[in-house]
XYZ file of C-alpha atoms in Angstrom:
696
model
C -17.166 19.528 -104.688
C -20.882 20.177 -105.158
C -22.519 23.287 -106.602
C -23.612 24.603 -103.194
C -20.028 24.552 -101.976
C -18.735 26.318 -105.098
C -21.405 29.015 -104.718
C -20.595 29.331 -101.018
C -16.953 29.935 -101.826
C -17.579 32.174 -104.827
C -20.255 34.602 -103.641
C -18.286 36.153 -100.734
C -15.221 36.444 -102.957
C -17.079 38.087 -105.832
C -18.810 40.588 -103.556
C -15.570 41.514 -101.911
C -13.761 41.819 -105.239
C -16.387 44.309 -106.404
C -15.844 46.387 -103.287
C -12.087 46.148 -103.676
C -12.231 47.417 -107.251
C -14.059 50.663 -106.413
C -11.997 53.838 -106.520
C -11.550 55.536 -103.158
C -11.996 59.289 -102.868
C -9.564 59.557 -99.972
C -5.876 59.645 -100.770
C -5.040 58.040 -97.414
C -6.139 54.416 -97.198
C -7.843 53.574 -93.909
C -7.978 50.042 -92.557
C -4.603 48.749 -93.745
C -4.337 45.116 -92.654
C -1.559 43.006 -91.268
C -1.081 40.163 -93.723
C -1.905 36.512 -93.078
C 1.187 35.705 -95.136
C 4.523 34.903 -93.489
C 7.449 35.073 -95.890
C 9.843 33.147 -93.657
C 9.544 29.940 -91.677
C 11.878 28.770 -88.921
C 10.580 25.195 -88.926
C 11.229 23.646 -92.350
C 15.037 24.032 -92.297
C 15.425 24.721 -88.557
C 16.486 28.272 -89.388
C 14.772 31.441 -90.527
C 14.386 30.685 -94.247
C 12.338 32.133 -97.074
C 9.411 29.912 -97.992
C 10.246 30.457 -101.661
C 13.679 28.858 -101.130
C 12.367 25.847 -99.199
C 11.798 22.525 -101.042
C 8.934 21.520 -98.751
C 5.346 22.542 -98.158
C 4.662 24.574 -95.026
C 1.584 26.344 -93.701
C 1.708 29.204 -91.209
C -1.151 30.529 -89.094
C 0.002 33.817 -87.611
C -1.411 35.904 -84.783
C -3.356 38.117 -87.192
C -5.343 35.160 -88.517
C -5.734 33.662 -85.032
C -7.291 36.939 -83.842
C -9.596 37.269 -86.854
C -10.796 33.685 -86.373
C -11.206 34.339 -82.646
C -9.431 31.012 -82.219
C -9.136 30.506 -78.465
C -7.634 27.035 -78.880
C -5.262 25.564 -81.432
C -7.958 23.238 -82.775
C -10.001 26.296 -83.806
C -7.428 27.012 -86.541
C -7.390 23.561 -88.168
C -10.544 24.050 -90.261
C -8.671 26.860 -92.030
C -5.445 24.907 -92.557
C -4.859 22.951 -95.769
C -4.443 19.188 -95.397
C -5.237 19.103 -91.658
C -8.351 17.400 -90.261
C -9.643 17.114 -86.701
C -10.384 13.519 -85.658
C -10.983 13.738 -81.909
C -10.990 15.773 -78.721
C -7.454 15.245 -77.427
C -4.524 17.559 -78.107
C -3.045 15.360 -80.840
C -6.299 14.273 -82.492
C -5.656 15.478 -86.034
C -4.524 13.996 -89.310
C -2.008 15.614 -91.646
C -1.998 14.395 -95.244
C -4.107 11.396 -94.271
C -2.027 10.165 -91.313
C -2.895 10.302 -87.628
C -0.285 12.105 -85.580
C 0.796 11.580 -81.981
C 2.075 13.884 -79.231
C 5.589 13.809 -80.719
C 4.181 15.564 -83.814
C 3.097 18.649 -81.866
C 6.121 20.565 -80.628
C 6.700 23.821 -78.769
C 9.493 25.959 -80.198
C 10.942 22.863 -81.873
C 10.842 20.460 -78.914
C 8.102 17.920 -78.051
C 5.924 17.761 -74.968
C 2.547 19.394 -74.319
C 1.212 20.220 -70.859
C -2.206 18.842 -71.816
C -3.437 15.552 -73.210
C -7.221 15.891 -73.325
C -7.497 19.542 -74.350
C -6.178 21.364 -77.395
C -3.546 23.992 -76.430
C -4.653 27.540 -75.678
C -3.586 30.177 -78.217
C -2.956 32.823 -75.528
C 0.787 32.091 -75.616
C 0.971 31.478 -79.382
C 2.734 33.903 -81.730
C 2.183 31.682 -84.759
C 1.783 28.042 -85.744
C 3.965 26.490 -88.445
C 3.024 23.132 -89.954
C 5.607 21.230 -91.974
C 3.964 18.701 -94.295
C 5.360 15.208 -94.724
C 8.024 13.186 -92.861
C 10.195 15.413 -90.658
C 12.351 13.086 -88.543
C 15.709 14.298 -89.874
C 15.690 17.528 -87.868
C 13.074 16.753 -85.210
C 13.297 13.075 -84.236
C 10.852 10.199 -84.320
C 7.307 11.009 -85.382
C 4.371 9.960 -87.534
C 4.463 10.366 -91.300
C 2.089 13.178 -92.245
C 3.945 16.152 -90.824
C 4.208 18.083 -87.592
C 2.907 21.175 -85.831
C 5.402 23.645 -84.366
C 3.930 26.133 -81.888
C 6.019 29.317 -81.848
C 5.411 30.965 -78.478
C 5.301 34.627 -77.530
C 8.590 36.018 -76.211
C 9.368 38.907 -73.820
C 9.519 42.348 -75.457
C 11.378 45.512 -74.457
C 8.307 47.751 -74.805
C 6.165 47.887 -71.666
C 2.659 46.750 -72.527
C -0.304 45.100 -70.823
C -3.183 43.568 -72.777
C -6.385 42.290 -71.213
C -8.759 40.199 -73.305
C -12.099 38.720 -72.335
C -14.454 36.570 -74.412
C -18.020 35.435 -73.921
C -19.614 32.680 -75.923
C -23.056 31.174 -76.079
C -25.216 29.321 -78.569
C -28.071 30.677 -80.650
C -29.689 27.457 -81.757
C -32.606 25.114 -81.298
C -30.151 22.832 -79.518
C -29.048 25.488 -77.024
C -30.738 28.849 -76.559
C -28.860 32.099 -76.019
C -27.731 32.268 -72.403
C -28.372 28.590 -71.606
C -24.810 27.332 -72.081
C -22.228 30.061 -71.580
C -18.474 30.296 -71.769
C -16.074 32.889 -70.403
C -12.370 33.258 -71.190
C -10.180 36.008 -69.738
C -6.471 36.517 -70.368
C -3.767 38.946 -69.283
C -0.584 39.473 -71.316
C 2.037 41.731 -69.716
C 5.535 42.326 -71.081
C 8.319 44.861 -70.742
C 11.773 45.713 -69.395
C 12.848 44.846 -65.840
C 16.282 46.373 -66.192
C 18.723 46.991 -69.016
C 18.999 43.727 -70.978
C 16.433 41.823 -68.878
C 12.852 41.476 -70.138
C 9.782 39.649 -68.888
C 6.464 38.349 -70.120
C 3.586 37.043 -68.042
C 0.482 35.514 -69.593
C -2.412 34.032 -67.631
C -5.697 32.576 -68.885
C -8.826 31.472 -67.049
C -11.738 29.654 -68.691
C -15.165 28.510 -67.536
C -16.962 26.927 -70.477
C -20.298 25.138 -70.743
C -20.918 22.953 -73.775
C -24.170 22.582 -75.679
C -23.946 18.900 -74.786
C -25.923 18.270 -71.630
C -23.909 18.560 -68.445
C -20.502 18.801 -70.144
C -18.180 21.697 -69.325
C -14.586 22.707 -68.566
C -12.756 24.908 -66.080
C -9.198 25.672 -67.170
C -6.246 27.707 -65.939
C -3.027 28.451 -67.863
C -0.003 30.477 -66.766
C 3.000 31.327 -68.994
C 5.785 33.388 -67.344
C 9.088 33.953 -69.186
C 12.346 35.905 -68.859
C 14.754 36.954 -71.616
C 18.281 37.978 -70.638
C 20.537 39.624 -73.201
C 23.809 38.610 -71.576
C 25.770 40.651 -74.101
C 25.388 41.835 -77.692
C 25.865 38.280 -79.002
C 24.325 36.050 -76.330
C 20.806 35.652 -74.976
C 19.163 33.246 -72.545
C 15.429 32.548 -72.453
C 13.684 30.866 -69.518
C 10.005 30.040 -70.008
C 7.566 28.184 -67.781
C 4.149 26.768 -68.573
C 1.476 25.584 -66.185
C -1.921 24.247 -67.125
C -4.796 22.720 -65.191
C -7.930 21.475 -66.941
C -10.955 20.058 -65.127
C -13.486 18.706 -67.592
C -16.570 16.541 -67.704
C -16.053 13.320 -69.634
C -17.938 12.954 -72.909
C -17.710 9.916 -75.200
C -20.078 11.333 -77.799
C -23.045 9.658 -79.484
C -23.679 6.106 -80.652
C -25.833 4.942 -83.564
C -27.919 1.933 -84.553
C -27.238 -0.227 -87.609
C -24.133 1.835 -88.487
C -26.482 4.597 -89.694
C -25.777 8.184 -88.628
C -29.448 9.043 -89.253
C -30.340 7.045 -86.122
C -28.221 9.203 -83.803
C -29.991 10.826 -80.873
C -30.234 14.594 -80.471
C -26.776 16.175 -80.436
C -27.271 17.294 -76.817
C -27.595 13.686 -75.595
C -24.878 12.534 -73.188
C -24.371 8.920 -72.115
C -21.840 9.581 -69.383
C -22.885 10.182 -65.775
C -22.679 13.231 -63.531
C -19.254 13.249 -61.912
C -17.452 11.494 -64.784
C -14.340 13.526 -65.552
C -11.257 14.087 -67.713
C -8.651 16.107 -65.801
C -5.214 17.335 -66.868
C -2.394 19.052 -65.012
C 1.016 19.818 -66.463
C 4.114 21.936 -65.960
C 6.838 22.644 -68.517
C 10.241 24.309 -68.301
C 11.993 25.684 -71.388
C 15.566 26.935 -71.627
C 17.112 28.388 -74.766
C 20.630 29.751 -75.178
C 21.580 31.537 -78.393
C 25.074 32.813 -79.179
C 26.370 34.572 -82.303
C 30.055 34.186 -83.120
C 32.139 36.826 -84.885
C 31.822 34.981 -88.210
C 27.994 35.048 -87.946
C 27.846 31.409 -86.941
C 25.025 30.729 -84.472
C 24.921 28.245 -81.597
C 21.470 27.325 -80.339
C 20.973 25.120 -77.264
C 17.439 24.207 -76.125
C 15.991 22.124 -73.303
C 12.361 21.300 -72.518
C 11.021 19.298 -69.569
C 7.359 18.433 -69.082
C 5.765 16.928 -65.968
C 2.218 15.854 -66.660
C -0.623 13.939 -65.062
C -4.013 13.111 -66.506
C -6.865 11.405 -64.723
C -9.963 9.903 -66.262
C -12.914 8.355 -64.442
C -16.055 7.559 -66.387
C -18.497 4.987 -67.615
C -17.324 4.905 -71.221
C -19.137 3.918 -74.402
C -18.143 0.413 -75.384
C -20.499 -1.799 -77.457
C -23.678 -1.109 -79.430
C -26.359 -3.768 -78.962
C -28.456 -3.807 -82.141
C -32.214 -4.402 -81.947
C -34.994 -5.088 -84.445
C -36.506 -1.710 -83.601
C -34.035 1.170 -83.659
C -35.578 2.734 -80.562
C -34.716 -0.409 -78.593
C -31.000 -0.187 -79.420
C -28.829 -0.018 -76.317
C -25.232 0.674 -75.377
C -23.026 -1.354 -73.082
C -20.732 0.889 -71.064
C -17.512 0.003 -69.288
C -16.131 1.542 -66.121
C -12.703 3.164 -66.356
C -10.702 4.907 -63.632
C -7.125 5.719 -64.580
C -4.228 7.968 -63.664
C -1.343 8.505 -66.086
C 1.959 10.227 -65.374
C 4.231 11.441 -68.174
C 7.658 13.031 -67.868
C 9.283 14.320 -71.077
C 12.821 15.680 -71.238
C 14.197 16.827 -74.608
C 17.483 18.433 -75.591
C 18.757 19.901 -78.852
C 21.980 21.749 -79.667
C 22.873 22.903 -83.147
C 25.442 25.092 -84.851
C 24.619 27.039 -87.999
C 27.470 28.363 -90.132
C 28.532 29.070 -93.704
C 31.228 27.393 -95.766
C 32.355 27.803 -99.356
C 33.563 25.434 -102.070
C 34.435 27.589 -105.029
C 31.365 29.622 -105.940
C 28.989 27.385 -103.963
C 27.683 28.710 -100.649
C 26.951 26.065 -98.005
C 24.490 26.987 -95.233
C 25.283 24.226 -92.758
C 23.436 23.029 -89.678
C 24.934 20.341 -87.459
C 23.369 19.171 -84.253
C 22.902 16.644 -81.492
C 19.665 15.830 -79.725
C 18.465 13.548 -76.989
C 15.295 12.618 -75.171
C 14.172 10.746 -72.083
C 10.494 10.000 -71.619
C 8.819 8.053 -68.859
C 5.152 7.076 -68.840
C 3.285 5.363 -66.005
C -0.214 4.169 -66.971
C -2.281 3.069 -63.973
C -5.716 1.582 -64.599
C -7.020 1.842 -61.055
C -10.289 0.216 -62.101
C -11.032 -1.099 -65.559
C -13.343 -3.501 -67.313
C -16.457 -3.728 -65.177
C -19.423 -3.565 -67.577
C -22.404 -1.565 -66.330
C -25.929 -2.948 -65.990
C -28.484 -2.320 -67.234
C -27.483 -1.145 -70.709
C -28.393 2.430 -71.651
C -31.021 3.258 -74.303
C -30.114 5.253 -77.413
C -32.937 7.821 -77.102
C -33.927 7.613 -73.427
C -30.728 7.094 -71.456
C -31.280 6.195 -67.814
C -28.205 6.867 -65.726
C -29.146 4.485 -62.899
C -26.635 1.659 -63.172
C -24.346 -0.633 -61.217
C -21.067 -2.367 -61.925
C -18.537 -4.577 -60.229
C -15.223 -2.761 -59.890
C -12.338 -4.648 -61.469
C -8.744 -3.657 -60.769
C -6.867 -2.894 -63.970
C -3.228 -3.244 -64.910
C -0.362 -0.819 -64.473
C 2.342 -0.378 -67.107
C 5.485 1.711 -67.263
C 7.633 2.644 -70.260
C 11.029 4.349 -70.363
C 12.243 5.813 -73.641
C 15.836 6.968 -74.133
C 17.254 8.250 -77.421
C 20.251 10.113 -78.764
C 20.933 11.394 -82.268
C 23.252 13.406 -84.465
C 22.107 15.223 -87.586
C 23.409 17.512 -90.301
C 21.938 19.625 -93.076
C 23.512 21.461 -96.000
C 21.592 24.076 -97.942
C 23.700 24.801 -101.024
C 23.258 27.817 -103.267
C 24.590 26.166 -106.427
C 23.757 29.276 -108.474
C 21.713 32.400 -107.858
C 18.602 30.479 -108.890
C 19.344 26.863 -107.952
C 19.256 25.603 -104.347
C 20.002 22.056 -103.202
C 19.244 20.830 -99.669
C 20.420 17.533 -98.216
C 20.301 16.225 -94.664
C 20.712 13.080 -92.601
C 20.160 11.789 -89.088
C 21.338 8.767 -87.087
C 19.306 7.885 -83.998
C 19.804 5.231 -81.334
C 16.810 4.353 -79.152
C 16.333 2.144 -76.102
C 12.867 1.354 -74.740
C 12.176 -0.404 -71.433
C 8.701 -1.762 -70.766
C 7.461 -3.038 -67.395
C 4.217 -4.700 -66.357
C 3.822 -3.486 -62.773
C 0.439 -5.012 -61.978
C -2.288 -7.130 -63.466
C -2.621 -8.780 -66.847
C -0.316 -7.179 -69.413
C 2.586 -8.057 -71.691
C 5.823 -9.368 -70.199
C 8.649 -6.988 -69.328
C 10.818 -6.251 -72.327
C 13.673 -4.066 -73.572
C 14.233 -3.134 -77.206
C 16.969 -1.303 -79.097
C 16.760 0.302 -82.502
C 19.065 2.280 -84.750
C 17.514 4.407 -87.457
C 19.043 6.409 -90.288
C 16.876 8.815 -92.240
C 17.686 11.388 -94.873
C 16.158 14.002 -97.104
C 16.914 15.686 -100.421
C 15.419 18.807 -101.927
C 15.907 21.002 -104.975
C 14.530 24.498 -105.643
C 14.785 26.344 -108.951
C 13.781 29.999 -109.190
C 12.323 30.414 -112.679
C 12.045 34.164 -112.177
C 11.719 36.526 -109.195
C 8.089 35.468 -108.721
C 7.985 31.721 -109.442
C 9.955 28.753 -108.125
C 9.547 25.015 -108.588
C 10.757 22.363 -106.176
C 11.065 18.652 -105.575
C 11.963 16.750 -102.431
C 12.324 13.357 -100.791
C 12.038 12.857 -97.038
C 11.922 10.059 -94.465
C 10.595 9.505 -90.952
C 10.804 6.757 -88.362
C 8.793 5.880 -85.273
C 10.020 3.105 -82.946
C 7.447 0.535 -81.883
C 6.646 0.227 -78.208
C 8.527 -2.557 -76.428
C 5.151 -3.877 -75.284
C 4.656 -5.362 -78.751
C 6.743 -8.377 -79.807
C 6.915 -10.802 -82.724
C 6.241 -14.538 -82.633
C 9.708 -15.161 -81.147
C 9.286 -12.563 -78.411
C 11.606 -10.055 -80.055
C 10.929 -6.350 -80.406
C 9.540 -4.992 -83.667
C 11.348 -2.840 -86.205
C 10.479 0.850 -86.331
C 7.767 2.162 -88.603
C 9.379 3.801 -91.634
C 7.885 6.493 -93.856
C 9.001 8.172 -97.048
C 7.579 10.995 -99.123
C 8.076 12.225 -102.673
C 6.848 15.746 -103.327
C 6.954 18.216 -106.209
C 5.405 21.630 -106.405
C 5.497 25.265 -107.400
C 5.420 28.482 -105.402
C 4.290 31.906 -106.599
C 5.080 35.135 -104.760
C 4.155 38.445 -106.381
C 5.334 41.331 -104.224
C 4.011 39.519 -101.143
C 0.495 40.357 -102.373
C -0.311 37.038 -104.043
C 1.285 33.919 -102.572
C 0.413 30.463 -103.811
C 1.801 26.978 -103.212
C 0.740 24.002 -105.328
C 2.081 20.619 -104.210
C 1.772 16.989 -105.278
C 2.876 14.272 -102.854
C 2.993 10.559 -102.195
C 3.705 9.106 -98.737
C 4.193 5.447 -97.823
C 4.300 4.230 -94.227
C 5.701 0.704 -93.868
C 6.199 -1.755 -90.997
C 2.736 -1.060 -89.594
C 2.205 -3.580 -86.781
C -0.886 -5.791 -86.896
C -2.084 -8.086 -84.136
C -1.944 -11.835 -84.740
C -3.239 -13.209 -81.478
C -0.601 -12.900 -78.749
C 2.041 -11.365 -81.031
C 2.393 -8.803 -83.831
C 3.500 -8.932 -87.446
C 4.806 -6.069 -89.589
C 2.534 -6.622 -92.568
C 0.673 -3.331 -92.749
C 1.391 -0.462 -95.144
C -0.498 2.781 -95.717
C -0.163 4.925 -98.829
C -1.349 8.513 -99.080
C -1.367 10.489 -102.328
C -2.662 13.962 -102.837
C -2.676 17.520 -104.098
C -2.693 20.679 -101.998
C -3.277 24.282 -103.011
C -2.676 27.234 -100.678
C -3.538 30.800 -101.695
C -3.046 34.034 -99.767
C -4.008 37.235 -101.556
C -3.936 40.892 -100.548
C -5.524 42.621 -103.570
C -5.826 45.922 -101.709
C -4.368 47.181 -98.459
C -7.714 46.811 -96.723
C -8.777 43.404 -98.046
C -7.212 39.967 -98.016
C -8.133 36.330 -98.122
C -6.675 32.930 -97.419
C -7.922 29.830 -99.224
C -6.953 26.199 -99.468
C -7.913 22.945 -101.134
C -6.667 19.427 -100.423
C -7.289 16.222 -102.348
C -6.153 13.148 -100.433
C -6.430 9.469 -101.239
C -5.189 7.360 -98.327
C -5.602 3.593 -98.126
C -4.034 0.433 -96.787
C -1.994 -1.150 -99.577
C -0.830 -4.169 -97.554
C -1.963 -6.132 -94.527
C -5.307 -7.259 -93.148
C -6.976 -3.932 -94.006
C -5.888 -4.056 -97.660
C -7.955 -1.660 -99.769
C -9.609 0.069 -96.812
C -9.322 3.778 -96.015
C -7.943 4.897 -92.655
C -10.639 6.340 -90.428
C -11.596 10.027 -90.524
C -9.670 10.801 -93.723
C -11.766 12.878 -96.168
C -10.937 12.825 -99.858
C -11.664 16.531 -100.391
C -11.393 19.462 -98.005
C -11.492 23.165 -98.791
C -11.807 26.545 -97.133
C -11.764 30.255 -97.819
C -11.461 33.030 -95.248
C -11.645 36.742 -96.011
C -11.420 40.041 -94.171
C -12.512 43.364 -95.623
C -11.933 46.638 -93.769
C -14.214 49.574 -94.563
C -11.918 52.146 -96.266
C -13.249 55.084 -94.231
C -13.130 55.562 -90.496
C -16.143 54.582 -88.431
C -16.101 57.014 -85.512
C -12.361 56.910 -84.691
C -11.721 53.284 -85.563
C -11.632 50.682 -88.309
C -14.589 48.427 -89.033
C -13.764 45.035 -90.528
C -15.922 42.190 -91.806
C -14.812 38.559 -91.985
C -16.378 35.539 -93.618
C -15.243 31.965 -93.888
C -16.499 28.777 -95.503
C -15.103 25.324 -94.763
C -15.931 22.088 -96.567
C -15.181 18.469 -95.698
C -16.034 15.302 -97.619
C -17.719 12.330 -95.994
C -15.543 10.054 -93.837
C -15.735 6.637 -92.209
C -15.245 6.314 -88.455
C -13.254 3.082 -88.807
C -11.378 1.134 -91.447
C -13.385 -1.964 -90.457
C -16.719 -2.529 -92.210
C -18.112 -4.280 -89.126
C -18.075 -1.172 -86.918
C -17.709 1.867 -89.143
C -20.216 4.643 -89.758
C -20.191 7.058 -92.694
C -20.359 10.690 -91.598
C -21.839 12.911 -94.350
C -19.964 15.737 -96.032
C -20.698 19.254 -94.853
C -19.987 22.918 -95.489
C -20.029 25.535 -92.720
C -20.281 29.325 -92.891
C -18.679 31.612 -90.280
C -19.062 35.415 -90.113
C -17.477 38.150 -88.022
C -17.577 41.881 -87.338
C -14.488 43.582 -85.880
C -14.005 47.123 -84.621
C -10.431 48.255 -83.916
C -9.340 51.419 -82.130
C -5.745 52.374 -81.357
C -5.591 50.549 -78.028
C -8.785 48.497 -77.884
C -10.900 46.270 -80.086
C -14.280 44.576 -80.087
C -15.166 41.498 -82.148
C -18.341 39.514 -82.705
C -17.962 36.162 -84.452
C -20.805 33.863 -85.442
C -19.775 30.282 -86.147
C -22.009 27.900 -88.103
C -24.278 30.745 -89.180
C -26.849 28.412 -90.768
C -27.030 26.339 -87.558
C -26.370 23.237 -89.620
C -26.253 19.850 -87.901
C -23.120 17.992 -88.933
C -20.721 15.405 -87.548
C -16.999 16.128 -87.399
C -15.383 12.800 -86.488
C -15.907 9.554 -84.639
C -14.617 6.182 -83.546
C -16.509 3.095 -84.717
C -20.280 3.223 -84.100
C -20.187 4.095 -80.405
C -18.272 7.398 -80.146
C -19.330 10.051 -82.670
C -19.036 13.808 -82.193
C -21.208 16.478 -83.753
C -20.037 19.918 -84.771
C -21.119 22.837 -82.621
C -24.474 24.470 -83.385
C -24.653 28.183 -84.149
C -22.329 29.897 -81.676
C -21.600 33.537 -80.977
C -18.265 34.711 -79.581
C -17.965 38.289 -78.301
C -14.426 39.461 -77.499
C -13.125 42.704 -76.009
C -9.408 43.522 -75.919
C -7.719 46.489 -74.235
C -4.016 47.409 -74.249
C -2.232 49.777 -71.862
């Protein structure tokens, strides 16, 4: 990291430490904060477990941090999450420990299936976000290697309460003046008791957001009703619904000449046309039954169904046409009109109980899970190149194309699995965790129209396991080591030279680390890991070969510190070295994977009352190394490293609060991620977010 970054991280910390060290005249401390630290996680071991006794690395973003960040969407939290990097605009466009994830890697209360594809999930229904690093298939099914995101949703409460929150955002920049591009978000969160043992929660969110980028904007609606029924003292049933509708203008980002980011047009330039759109609509149903037996065993049965449609119609960026003079560089665009339907149905039932062999305590989890997913991809029109080509600096949106009917493909995915886990307390200070899973998967693929691969059916059986050991050196320090595996079946659309289906991708991770917890005031995790993903399919003309392998090695450091009751900070650093170690991309780095990332976020509350409330100040700095937009030298662009400063002022009364956040205070131009040389996205210019919240 360069000197500017180190100074940017150090100065706010030093200033705040000086304030924190002053003696207060008042005996009563004002401005006591809720901690960013969460001692327990329900994700890593599929049960509420102390982080200190878990042989894996987890990161939790709780509601306190979400509010201080003014994170309206899940993606707004990633810059302040160790080892996680944004790589695109869709819901699953992130990397964890150097690996791209897919929709299976983002789950809601432990089951997959989002109601949105193009947009990152709203945080209005989020209680906290837990991220488990590394392969996690044993307890959660097939997924990519780097880890997975578990969204823990808000549940009905017995206390009657209504909270209304409204936010306004605009830009204060040369790219977009204050009041030119505005955004409004309003939410209602109501919860309470209907009758004895029956509780409700109703959350609704409306958004109307204009981007700094030309004519790009979004209008979104989300509704989250839920009911919790305490059937008796030992049994509860939760029913939760989700509905989301997102209407957005399509935006394929910027393109550059000669693979040089310095040639990019102004960040407000848009190459799509008026009327191009990305629309999402989804509905989800969640059921959860929990029953406690007399011996404290717990049965948990969960079901989640998602019914989703996304539609995309645009003239998309396709090919950069280089010219002798940069200003003559043009872009060939391609017409796309598609409608995709996705139905996800997931089931999980597990029993948690204790057993004893001599002095050893076994905390056992046994379970069964199943999933059925159906996707119908319909390219209504696809492949008609537009003429004339569009200029890099002076785009003219007058164009014509010949509509070409695209193909239509359907995939059915059916899986069933059994799994078991044993967390053994070998001694008071030594914990051993072992687990295993057997999964059977069937995938049907159909070409319903047009030019696409032949119909095919594949079967796969996968066994994965994990091992972990934790040793508590003393009450404050523990060390751990673990081994874990993941699998991800290949689509039946891909076949080998003989027309047979391909083996599943397989991943394995070795990790060691140490955790420090001093009275819940100073909490630190230091981890070292190595992940290998094998059986990566590579195209060889009309068929595929399993010759690819990606290796990711790295170090992660997470720190959460509450030096005084009115000041805290959260910081993280990740060093990652990911590269292809086999296959046609041997020696290349996967796209959008920075070697170094870092952040620090602090909040300091003034230790005396301001009027009748508490005044708090927040500051955050994020840093990201340079990245390439592709692993191929022929199309990739290097995006420079950057550091960004965010500031906030928060005023909290008993039942209302007011916050003003300024993001990218220096109004620095930077580029977050991209694809090849024709789809590159800049970070937002200086933005202000003003939020008012009132509870009744």
